[in-house]
Amino acid sequence: MATYVLVPGAGGSAWFWHLLVPELQARGHEVIAVELPAADESAGLAEYADTVVEAIGDRAGVVLVAQSMGGLTAPLVCARVPVALLVLLNAMVPLPGETGGAWWANTGQAAAMAEQAAREGRTPPAEFDPEDCFFHDVAPEVTAEAFARGEQSQSGKPFEDPWPLEKWPDTPTVFLQGRDDRLFPLPFQRRVVRERLDIPVDDMPGGHLVALSRPKELADRLEAYRIRYVS
């Protein structure tokens, strides 16, 4: 049995993983979906990392999965506790000293997002629309449940903190990207990850929220990684 520890993106909600958790549990594993202190205006990357480290405790053989903004936090955890494998999922990859706020312009995310929409023949909404960007491939009933929960608060503090590590940790790291992601398009992620980590980007069907749109397929991919790198 392995332990999967799941780190959410912006909003910090463990609910994001609620469809993936039973898929991994059915395969015989312990699963911890972390709730981050996203609404706490005083909580930055250090506090986020503290929360994940506390959730891991003294467990060994941990597979740490980090979604989107979780890519800022998960490497800090790997620098503090033993992690068998880090899986970055549609994730941000920071550079030493870079803030999460600066990451967007530094990587050219906005232009990449517009180029992807043009390639797909889409006209993005005039104002940012979470449903269009994040939920376009999520089942209507799951989307409805997400919106019924209300907007998830996310303080700006973690985006203001310079990323504190001098280099990426030595933890084995793989990158999995949804090929239908509208926020972080696949070609964009291939470039950023190559430049910053020099590792390949694997892809699977699905948008930015693959844990909600394709939980079984995602569980299968995570298990393949675990078997390859941990078992």
Short mmCIF file of C-alpha atoms in Angstrom, two decimals:
data_model
loop_
_atom_site.label_atom_id
_atom_site.label_comp_id
_atom_site.label_asym_id
_atom_site.label_seq_id
_atom_site.Cartn_x
_atom_site.Cartn_y
_atom_site.Cartn_z
CA MET A 1 0.00 0.00 0.00
CA ALA A 2 1.22 3.48 -0.86
CA THR A 3 0.17 6.85 0.47
CA TYR A 4 -1.02 9.46 -1.99
CA VAL A 5 -0.97 13.03 -0.71
CA LEU A 6 -2.95 15.41 -2.91
CA VAL A 7 -2.22 19.15 -2.95
CA PRO A 8 -4.89 21.35 -4.55
CA GLY A 9 -4.44 24.51 -6.58
CA ALA A 10 -5.83 27.99 -5.97
CA GLY A 11 -8.63 28.02 -3.43
CA GLY A 12 -6.89 25.24 -1.51
CA SER A 13 -9.94 22.97 -1.34
CA ALA A 14 -9.57 19.26 -0.68
CA TRP A 15 -12.97 18.90 -2.39
CA PHE A 16 -11.19 19.21 -5.73
CA TRP A 17 -9.91 15.66 -5.21
CA HIS A 18 -13.17 14.08 -4.00
CA LEU A 19 -13.70 11.97 -7.14
CA LEU A 20 -10.07 10.83 -7.34
CA VAL A 21 -9.81 9.79 -3.68
CA PRO A 22 -12.15 6.77 -3.91
CA GLU A 23 -10.51 5.68 -7.16
CA LEU A 24 -7.13 5.45 -5.44
CA GLN A 25 -8.61 3.95 -2.28
CA ALA A 26 -10.26 1.23 -4.36
CA ARG A 27 -6.77 0.31 -5.55
CA GLY A 28 -5.77 -0.28 -1.93
CA HIS A 29 -3.98 2.94 -1.04
CA GLU A 30 -4.15 5.51 1.71
CA VAL A 31 -5.15 8.89 0.30
CA ILE A 32 -4.82 12.27 2.02
CA ALA A 33 -6.45 15.24 0.29
CA VAL A 34 -4.94 18.34 1.87
CA GLU A 35 -7.00 21.43 2.72
CA LEU A 36 -4.77 24.50 2.43
CA PRO A 37 -5.30 27.76 4.39
CA ALA A 38 -6.17 29.64 1.21
CA ALA A 39 -8.53 32.13 2.87
CA ASP A 40 -5.94 33.13 5.48
CA GLU A 41 -4.43 36.45 4.38
CA SER A 42 -1.37 35.82 6.55
CA ALA A 43 -0.61 32.35 5.18
CA GLY A 44 2.08 32.16 2.52
CA LEU A 45 4.12 29.41 0.92
CA ALA A 46 5.79 28.49 4.22
CA GLU A 47 2.44 27.93 5.90
CA TYR A 48 1.14 25.97 2.92
CA ALA A 49 4.20 23.72 3.08
CA ASP A 50 3.75 23.35 6.86
CA THR A 51 0.18 22.16 6.27
CA VAL A 52 1.27 19.47 3.81
CA VAL A 53 4.22 18.36 5.92
CA GLU A 54 1.91 17.98 8.92
CA ALA A 55 -0.51 15.91 6.83
CA ILE A 56 2.30 13.58 5.75
CA GLY A 57 3.60 13.09 9.27
CA ASP A 58 6.05 10.18 9.50
CA ARG A 59 4.65 8.29 6.51
CA ALA A 60 7.11 6.78 4.03
CA GLY A 61 6.71 5.97 0.35
CA VAL A 62 4.61 9.06 -0.27
CA VAL A 63 3.44 9.95 -3.77
CA LEU A 64 2.86 13.70 -3.69
CA VAL A 65 0.49 15.03 -6.37
CA ALA A 66 0.33 18.80 -6.88
CA GLN A 67 -2.29 20.53 -9.03
CA SER A 68 -1.78 23.95 -10.68
CA MET A 69 -0.73 26.46 -7.99
CA GLY A 70 0.22 23.47 -5.85
CA GLY A 71 3.40 23.36 -7.91
CA LEU A 72 4.68 26.28 -5.82
CA THR A 73 4.22 24.38 -2.55
CA ALA A 74 5.00 20.73 -3.28
CA PRO A 75 8.75 21.13 -3.95
CA LEU A 76 9.10 22.91 -0.59
CA VAL A 77 7.59 19.83 1.03
CA CYS A 78 10.01 17.56 -0.83
CA ALA A 79 12.90 19.58 0.58
CA ARG A 80 11.70 18.89 4.13
CA VAL A 81 10.36 15.32 4.26
CA PRO A 82 11.04 12.13 2.29
CA VAL A 83 8.81 11.91 -0.78
CA ALA A 84 9.12 8.91 -3.06
CA LEU A 85 7.65 10.63 -6.12
CA LEU A 86 6.38 14.09 -6.99
CA VAL A 87 3.71 14.27 -9.69
CA LEU A 88 3.08 17.75 -11.06
CA LEU A 89 -0.40 17.97 -12.56
CA ASN A 90 -1.18 20.96 -14.79
CA ALA A 91 1.18 22.74 -12.45
CA MET A 92 3.09 25.98 -12.12
CA VAL A 93 6.87 25.49 -12.13
CA PRO A 94 8.67 28.33 -10.32
CA LEU A 95 12.25 29.51 -10.51
CA PRO A 96 14.34 30.36 -7.44
CA GLY A 97 13.39 33.80 -6.19
CA GLU A 98 10.42 34.13 -8.55
CA THR A 99 7.06 35.06 -7.09
CA GLY A 100 3.90 33.29 -8.13
CA GLY A 101 2.57 36.66 -9.21
CA ALA A 102 5.51 37.25 -11.55
CA TRP A 103 5.35 33.72 -12.96
CA TRP A 104 2.47 34.58 -15.31
CA ALA A 105 4.27 37.33 -17.21
CA ASN A 106 7.67 35.62 -16.97
CA THR A 107 6.34 32.51 -18.70
CA GLY A 108 4.11 34.28 -21.25
CA GLN A 109 0.99 32.51 -20.01
CA ALA A 110 -1.52 35.08 -21.30
CA ALA A 111 -0.20 34.98 -24.87
CA ALA A 112 -0.08 31.16 -24.78
CA MET A 113 -3.68 31.02 -23.58
CA ALA A 114 -4.83 33.34 -26.39
CA GLU A 115 -2.89 31.38 -28.99
CA GLN A 116 -4.49 28.14 -27.83
CA ALA A 117 -7.96 29.64 -28.15
CA ALA A 118 -7.14 30.78 -31.69
CA ARG A 119 -5.87 27.33 -32.63
CA GLU A 120 -9.13 25.83 -31.38
CA GLY A 121 -11.27 28.44 -33.11
CA ARG A 122 -12.62 29.77 -29.81
CA THR A 123 -13.27 33.35 -28.82
CA PRO A 124 -12.53 33.66 -25.10
CA PRO A 125 -15.04 35.61 -23.00
CA ALA A 126 -14.29 39.32 -22.59
CA GLU A 127 -13.93 38.76 -18.86
CA PHE A 128 -12.39 35.71 -17.25
CA ASP A 129 -15.03 32.99 -16.94
CA PRO A 130 -14.14 30.06 -14.64
CA GLU A 131 -16.80 27.86 -16.19
CA ASP A 132 -15.39 28.40 -19.69
CA CYS A 133 -11.76 28.06 -18.62
CA PHE A 134 -11.93 25.31 -16.02
CA PHE A 135 -15.19 23.35 -16.35
CA HIS A 136 -15.63 22.98 -20.11
CA ASP A 137 -14.99 19.22 -19.90
CA VAL A 138 -16.40 18.58 -16.40
CA ALA A 139 -19.77 16.80 -16.07
CA PRO A 140 -22.68 19.22 -15.55
CA GLU A 141 -23.62 17.74 -12.18
CA VAL A 142 -20.07 18.10 -10.88
CA THR A 143 -19.88 21.64 -12.23
CA ALA A 144 -23.16 22.48 -10.53
CA GLU A 145 -21.88 21.10 -7.24
CA ALA A 146 -18.69 23.14 -7.55
CA PHE A 147 -20.57 26.38 -8.15
CA ALA A 148 -23.06 25.60 -5.39
CA ARG A 149 -20.14 25.51 -2.97
CA GLY A 150 -19.48 29.17 -3.75
CA GLU A 151 -16.35 30.94 -4.83
CA GLN A 152 -13.26 29.62 -3.07
CA SER A 153 -11.26 32.37 -1.36
CA GLN A 154 -7.59 32.66 -2.26
CA SER A 155 -5.38 35.20 -0.55
CA GLY A 156 -2.63 36.91 -2.49
CA LYS A 157 0.12 36.13 0.02
CA PRO A 158 1.43 32.93 -1.62
CA PHE A 159 1.74 34.77 -4.93
CA GLU A 160 3.79 37.52 -3.26
CA ASP A 161 6.34 35.21 -1.63
CA PRO A 162 9.58 34.70 -3.57
CA TRP A 163 10.06 30.98 -4.17
CA PRO A 164 12.63 30.15 -1.48
CA LEU A 165 14.56 27.16 -2.79
CA GLU A 166 17.91 27.61 -4.51
CA LYS A 167 17.23 24.66 -6.79
CA TRP A 168 14.60 22.02 -7.47
CA PRO A 169 14.73 19.18 -4.92
CA ASP A 170 16.26 15.82 -5.86
CA THR A 171 12.91 14.04 -5.50
CA PRO A 172 11.99 12.03 -8.61
CA THR A 173 9.57 14.27 -10.49
CA VAL A 174 7.16 13.63 -13.35
CA PHE A 175 4.88 16.11 -15.10
CA LEU A 176 1.39 15.24 -16.35
CA GLN A 177 -0.62 17.74 -18.36
CA GLY A 178 -4.21 17.71 -19.57
CA ARG A 179 -4.00 18.23 -23.31
CA ASP A 180 -7.28 20.18 -23.30
CA ASP A 181 -6.21 22.63 -20.58
CA ARG A 182 -7.26 26.15 -21.58
CA LEU A 183 -5.38 27.93 -18.79
CA PHE A 184 -2.01 26.24 -19.24
CA PRO A 185 -2.00 24.87 -22.81
CA LEU A 186 0.08 21.79 -23.53
CA PRO A 187 2.59 23.50 -25.89
CA PHE A 188 3.12 26.20 -23.29
CA GLN A 189 3.77 23.65 -20.55
CA ARG A 190 6.15 21.65 -22.71
CA ARG A 191 8.24 24.79 -23.22
CA VAL A 192 8.15 25.99 -19.60
CA VAL A 193 8.90 22.57 -18.13
CA ARG A 194 11.73 21.97 -20.60
CA GLU A 195 13.29 25.34 -19.79
CA ARG A 196 12.88 25.08 -16.03
CA LEU A 197 13.09 21.37 -15.18
CA ASP A 198 14.44 19.75 -18.35
CA ILE A 199 12.04 16.82 -18.02
CA PRO A 200 9.40 15.58 -20.48
CA VAL A 201 5.74 16.46 -20.18
CA ASP A 202 3.34 13.53 -20.40
CA ASP A 203 -0.22 14.27 -21.44
CA MET A 204 -3.69 12.82 -21.08
CA PRO A 205 -7.17 13.86 -22.21
CA GLY A 206 -8.81 16.52 -20.08
CA GLY A 207 -8.68 20.17 -19.15
CA HIS A 208 -7.27 21.98 -16.14
CA LEU A 209 -9.42 20.05 -13.66
CA VAL A 210 -8.75 16.47 -14.75
CA ALA A 211 -9.32 15.20 -11.21
CA LEU A 212 -12.95 16.27 -11.64
CA SER A 213 -13.41 15.44 -15.33
CA ARG A 214 -11.48 12.15 -15.62
CA PRO A 215 -10.77 10.77 -12.12
CA LYS A 216 -10.53 7.12 -13.16
CA GLU A 217 -8.13 7.83 -16.00
CA LEU A 218 -6.07 10.05 -13.74
CA ALA A 219 -5.92 7.32 -11.09
CA ASP A 220 -4.71 4.89 -13.74
CA ARG A 221 -1.95 7.29 -14.76
CA LEU A 222 -0.88 7.89 -11.17
CA GLU A 223 -0.77 4.17 -10.51
CA ALA A 224 1.39 3.65 -13.59
CA TYR A 225 3.82 6.25 -12.29
CA ARG A 226 3.84 4.67 -8.83
CA ILE A 227 4.53 1.23 -10.19
CA ARG A 228 7.29 2.56 -12.42
CA TYR A 229 9.07 4.83 -9.96
CA VAL A 230 8.18 3.66 -6.44
CA SER A 231 7.30 -0.04 -6.34
#
